[in-house]
PDB file of C-alpha atoms in Angstrom:
ATOM      1  CA  GLU A   1       0.331  -0.079   0.153  1.00 84.00           C
ATOM      2  CA  ARG A   2       3.130   2.267   0.696  1.00 87.00           C
ATOM      3  CA  ILE A   3       4.228   1.407  -2.930  1.00 87.00           C
ATOM      4  CA  LEU A   4       0.793   2.503  -4.358  1.00 90.00           C
ATOM      5  CA  ARG A   5       0.741   5.610  -2.154  1.00 94.00           C
ATOM      6  CA  ALA A   6       3.650   6.710  -3.442  1.00 94.00           C
ATOM      7  CA  GLY A   7       2.372   6.551  -7.032  1.00 95.00           C
ATOM      8  CA  ARG A   8      -0.587   8.431  -5.999  1.00 95.00           C
ATOM      9  CA  LEU A   9       0.975  11.510  -4.532  1.00 95.00           C
ATOM     10  CA  LEU A  10       3.494  11.794  -7.816  1.00 96.00           C
ATOM     11  CA  ASP A  11       0.049  11.614  -9.710  1.00 95.00           C
ATOM     12  CA  ASP A  12      -1.458  13.976  -7.598  1.00 95.00           C
ATOM     13  CA  ASP A  13       1.474  16.557  -8.454  1.00 94.00           C
ATOM     14  CA  ASP A  14       1.053  15.271 -12.527  1.00 94.00           C
ATOM     15  CA  VAL A  15       4.642  14.293 -12.135  1.00 94.00           C
ATOM     16  CA  ASP A  16       5.427  12.219 -15.199  1.00 94.00           C
ATOM     17  CA  GLU A  17       4.535   8.592 -15.057  1.00 94.00           C
ATOM     18  CA  GLU A  18       8.017   7.382 -17.070  1.00 95.00           C
ATOM     19  CA  ASP A  19      10.992   6.738 -15.270  1.00 95.00           C
ATOM     20  CA  ARG A  20       9.689   6.252 -11.795  1.00 97.00           C
ATOM     21  CA  VAL A  21      12.235   4.867  -9.259  1.00 96.00           C
ATOM     22  CA  LEU A  22      11.875   3.762  -6.017  1.00 95.00           C
ATOM     23  CA  LEU A  23      14.991   3.444  -3.698  1.00 94.00           C
ATOM     24  CA  VAL A  24      14.533   0.637  -0.778  1.00 92.00           C
ATOM     25  CA  HIS A  25      16.181  -1.095   2.077  1.00 90.00           C
ATOM     26  CA  VAL A  26      17.079  -4.688   1.258  1.00 86.00           C
ATOM     27  CA  ARG A  27      14.200  -5.660   4.254  1.00 85.00           C
ATOM     28  CA  GLU A  28      11.770  -3.850   2.676  1.00 85.00           C
ATOM     29  CA  ILE A  29      12.080  -6.475  -0.497  1.00 80.00           C
ATOM     30  CA  GLU A  30      11.811  -8.976   1.772  1.00 76.00           C
ATOM     31  CA  THR A  31       8.381  -7.574   3.438  1.00 77.00           C
ATOM     32  CA  ALA A  32       7.150  -6.856   0.106  1.00 77.00           C
ATOM     33  CA  LEU A  33       7.309 -10.296  -1.192  1.00 74.00           C
ATOM     34  CA  ALA A  34       5.558 -11.593   2.031  1.00 74.00           C
ATOM     35  CA  GLN A  35       2.364  -9.701   0.808  1.00 73.00           C
ATOM     36  CA  THR A  36      -0.091 -11.707  -1.088  1.00 68.00           C
ATOM     37  CA  GLU A  37      -0.621  -9.036  -3.538  1.00 68.00           C
ATOM     38  CA  ILE A  38       2.961  -8.969  -4.869  1.00 69.00           C
ATOM     39  CA  ALA A  39       4.224 -12.453  -5.028  1.00 67.00           C
ATOM     40  CA  SER A  40       1.063 -13.768  -5.893  1.00 68.00           C
ATOM     41  CA  ALA A  41       0.551 -15.034  -9.691  1.00 68.00           C
ATOM     42  CA  ASP A  42      -3.394 -14.031  -8.795  1.00 69.00           C
ATOM     43  CA  TYR A  43      -2.576 -10.503  -8.456  1.00 65.00           C
ATOM     44  CA  ASN A  44       0.329  -9.972 -10.372  1.00 65.00           C
ATOM     45  CA  THR A  45       1.781 -11.000 -13.841  1.00 63.00           C
ATOM     46  CA  VAL A  46       5.379 -10.748 -12.585  1.00 61.00           C
ATOM     47  CA  ARG A  47       6.681 -13.990 -10.332  1.00 61.00           C
ATOM     48  CA  ALA A  48       8.723 -12.110  -7.991  1.00 57.00           C
ATOM     49  CA  LEU A  49       8.717 -14.552  -5.444  1.00 54.00           C
ATOM     50  CA  ALA A  50       9.690 -17.523  -8.008  1.00 60.00           C
ATOM     51  CA  VAL A  51      12.537 -15.309  -9.043  1.00 64.00           C
ATOM     52  CA  GLY A  52      13.282 -13.934  -4.984  1.00 62.00           C
ATOM     53  CA  ASP A  53      13.762 -10.526  -6.050  1.00 67.00           C
ATOM     54  CA  LEU A  54      11.518  -7.270  -7.138  1.00 77.00           C
ATOM     55  CA  LYS A  55      12.414  -5.104  -9.749  1.00 82.00           C
ATOM     56  CA  SER A  56       9.634  -3.124 -10.819  1.00 83.00           C
ATOM     57  CA  PHE A  57       6.361  -2.941  -9.443  1.00 81.00           C
ATOM     58  CA  ALA A  58       3.462  -0.204  -9.780  1.00 86.00           C
ATOM     59  CA  GLY A  59       5.272   1.652 -12.338  1.00 91.00           C
ATOM     60  CA  PHE A  60       8.216   1.738 -10.414  1.00 94.00           C
ATOM     61  CA  ARG A  61      11.802   0.740 -10.995  1.00 94.00           C
ATOM     62  CA  ILE A  62      13.109  -0.557  -7.629  1.00 92.00           C
ATOM     63  CA  ILE A  63      16.129  -0.153  -6.195  1.00 92.00           C
ATOM     64  CA  LYS A  64      17.195  -2.248  -2.847  1.00 90.00           C
ATOM     65  CA  MET A  65      20.616  -0.664  -1.114  1.00 90.00           C
ATOM     66  CA  GLY A  66      21.484  -2.689   2.213  1.00 87.00           C
ATOM     67  CA  ASN A  67      22.652  -1.098   5.440  1.00 86.00           C
ATOM     68  CA  ARG A  68      26.167   0.635   3.762  1.00 82.00           C
ATOM     69  CA  ALA A  69      27.418   1.064   7.289  1.00 76.00           C
ATOM     70  CA  GLY A  70      30.575   3.224   5.927  1.00 75.00           C
ATOM     71  CA  GLU A  71      28.095   5.503   4.114  1.00 75.00           C
ATOM     72  CA  GLY A  72      25.029   5.771   6.280  1.00 76.00           C
ATOM     73  CA  GLY A  73      22.135   4.275   4.014  1.00 82.00           C
ATOM     74  CA  LEU A  74      18.795   5.052   4.458  1.00 88.00           C
ATOM     75  CA  ALA A  75      18.081   6.430   7.801  1.00 87.00           C
ATOM     76  CA  ILE A  76      16.108   4.223  10.485  1.00 87.00           C
ATOM     77  CA  ASP A  77      14.560   5.576  13.835  1.00 89.00           C
ATOM     78  CA  GLY A  78      14.673   4.193  17.377  1.00 86.00           C
ATOM     79  CA  GLY A  79      11.176   2.923  16.468  1.00 86.00           C
ATOM     80  CA  GLY A  80      12.287   0.556  13.494  1.00 86.00           C
ATOM     81  CA  VAL A  81      10.759   3.078  10.320  1.00 91.00           C
ATOM     82  CA  ARG A  82      12.766   3.525   7.628  1.00 91.00           C
ATOM     83  CA  GLN A  83      13.355   6.036   5.472  1.00 93.00           C
ATOM     84  CA  CYS A  84      12.628   5.400   1.782  1.00 93.00           C
ATOM     85  CA  TRP A  85      12.543   7.108  -1.349  1.00 95.00           C
ATOM     86  CA  ALA A  86      10.416   7.238  -4.218  1.00 96.00           C
ATOM     87  CA  TRP A  87      11.405   9.891  -7.163  1.00 96.00           C
ATOM     88  CA  GLN A  88      11.101  10.859 -10.687  1.00 97.00           C
ATOM     89  CA  LYS A  89      14.484  10.939 -12.981  1.00 95.00           C
ATOM     90  CA  LYS A  90      14.087  14.319 -14.431  1.00 95.00           C
ATOM     91  CA  ALA A  91      12.839  15.686 -10.402  1.00 96.00           C
ATOM     92  CA  VAL A  92      16.927  14.405  -9.538  1.00 94.00           C
ATOM     93  CA  GLY A  93      19.799  16.222 -11.055  1.00 93.00           C
ATOM     94  CA  VAL A  94      23.275  15.305 -10.651  1.00 89.00           C
ATOM     95  CA  ALA A  95      26.029  17.925 -10.495  1.00 84.00           C
ATOM     96  CA  TYR A  96      30.313  17.348 -10.826  1.00 80.00           C
ATOM     97  CA  GLY A  97      32.979  19.303 -10.422  1.00 74.00           C
ATOM     98  CA  ALA A  98      36.033  20.147 -12.728  1.00 64.00           C
ATOM     99  CA  ILE A  99      38.097  17.965 -10.280  1.00 69.00           C
ATOM    100  CA  LYS A 100      38.813  14.941 -12.764  1.00 72.00           C
ATOM    101  CA  GLU A 101      41.868  12.834 -11.656  1.00 81.00           C
ATOM    102  CA  THR A 102      43.293   9.752 -12.877  1.00 88.00           C
ATOM    103  CA  ASP A 103      46.150   7.877 -11.805  1.00 89.00           C
ATOM    104  CA  ILE A 104      48.289   5.053 -13.304  1.00 93.00           C
ATOM    105  CA  SER A 105      50.809   3.638 -10.796  1.00 94.00           C
ATOM    106  CA  TRP A 106      52.951   0.408 -11.539  1.00 95.00           C
ATOM    107  CA  LEU A 107      51.790  -2.242  -8.685  1.00 93.00           C
ATOM    108  CA  GLY A 108      55.102  -4.389  -8.185  1.00 92.00           C
ATOM    109  CA  ASP A 109      53.380  -6.991  -5.918  1.00 93.00           C
ATOM    110  CA  TYR A 110      51.280  -7.530  -8.597  1.00 91.00           C
ATOM    111  CA  GLY A 111      53.424  -6.870 -11.963  1.00 94.00           C
ATOM    112  CA  SER A 112      50.838  -5.006 -13.258  1.00 95.00           C
ATOM    113  CA  TRP A 113      49.690  -1.687 -14.078  1.00 95.00           C
ATOM    114  CA  ILE A 114      46.361  -0.104 -12.294  1.00 94.00           C
ATOM    115  CA  ALA A 115      44.469   2.825 -13.423  1.00 93.00           C
ATOM    116  CA  SER A 116      42.038   4.378 -11.325  1.00 88.00           C
ATOM    117  CA  GLY A 117      39.870   7.542 -12.010  1.00 83.00           C
ATOM    118  CA  PHE A 118      38.462   9.819  -9.771  1.00 80.00           C
ATOM    119  CA  LEU A 119      35.408  12.368  -9.592  1.00 80.00           C
ATOM    120  CA  LYS A 120      33.770  14.552  -7.701  1.00 81.00           C
ATOM    121  CA  MET A 121      29.895  14.325  -7.721  1.00 82.00           C
ATOM    122  CA  GLY A 122      26.519  15.330  -5.924  1.00 85.00           C
ATOM    123  CA  ALA A 123      22.948  15.346  -6.314  1.00 86.00           C
ATOM    124  CA  CYS A 124      20.309  17.673  -5.637  1.00 90.00           C
ATOM    125  CA  VAL A 125      16.616  17.813  -5.810  1.00 93.00           C
ATOM    126  CA  ILE A 126      15.600  19.971  -9.169  1.00 93.00           C
ATOM    127  CA  ASP A 127      11.624  19.387  -8.072  1.00 94.00           C
ATOM    128  CA  GLY A 128      10.220  18.627  -4.850  1.00 93.00           C
ATOM    129  CA  ALA A 129       7.092  17.687  -6.224  1.00 94.00           C
ATOM    130  CA  GLY A 130       8.672  14.395  -8.206  1.00 96.00           C
ATOM    131  CA  CYS A 131      10.431  13.266  -4.576  1.00 96.00           C
ATOM    132  CA  VAL A 132       8.096  11.297  -1.893  1.00 96.00           C
ATOM    133  CA  GLU A 133       9.363   9.935   1.527  1.00 95.00           C
ATOM    134  CA  VAL A 134       8.181   6.561   1.625  1.00 94.00           C
ATOM    135  CA  LEU A 135       8.194   5.570   5.434  1.00 93.00           C
ATOM    136  CA  CYS A 136       8.477   1.516   6.275  1.00 90.00           C
ATOM    137  CA  ASP A 137       8.553  -0.354   9.133  1.00 87.00           C
ATOM    138  CA  GLU A 138      11.538  -2.558   9.200  1.00 79.00           C
ATOM    139  CA  VAL A 139      11.552  -6.544  10.075  1.00 61.00           C
ATOM    140  CA  ALA A 140      13.309  -7.776  12.648  1.00 59.00           C
TER     141      ALA A 140
END
């Protein structure tokens, strides 16, 4: 019902139906696959339970994210409610600085060259009506 509500909130603001994305924690996929409306062929032509994954539902392309301990991941409060997000692709922008760096180094231990590229980037919301917060109860 939260996925459908996110879609309705975007529809209420006349947000384009193409390229909608839903970012959730991996535990939310577990919860969703336990719902009959998602996992049953009686309700869905997508056999999400048989495949064991959920790539799309209700017009959203679903991206799942783990804990990302070093980066923070998706926020969760003390009561077990996780903050997930739904958005339309054109509502979010990306910016990158002119700081581009490439480094080519010899690794003697491996007897090979390694090429590393670095780029500083960031994201921002361009259209607030195209982004919706989705709060999910965390599975224990």
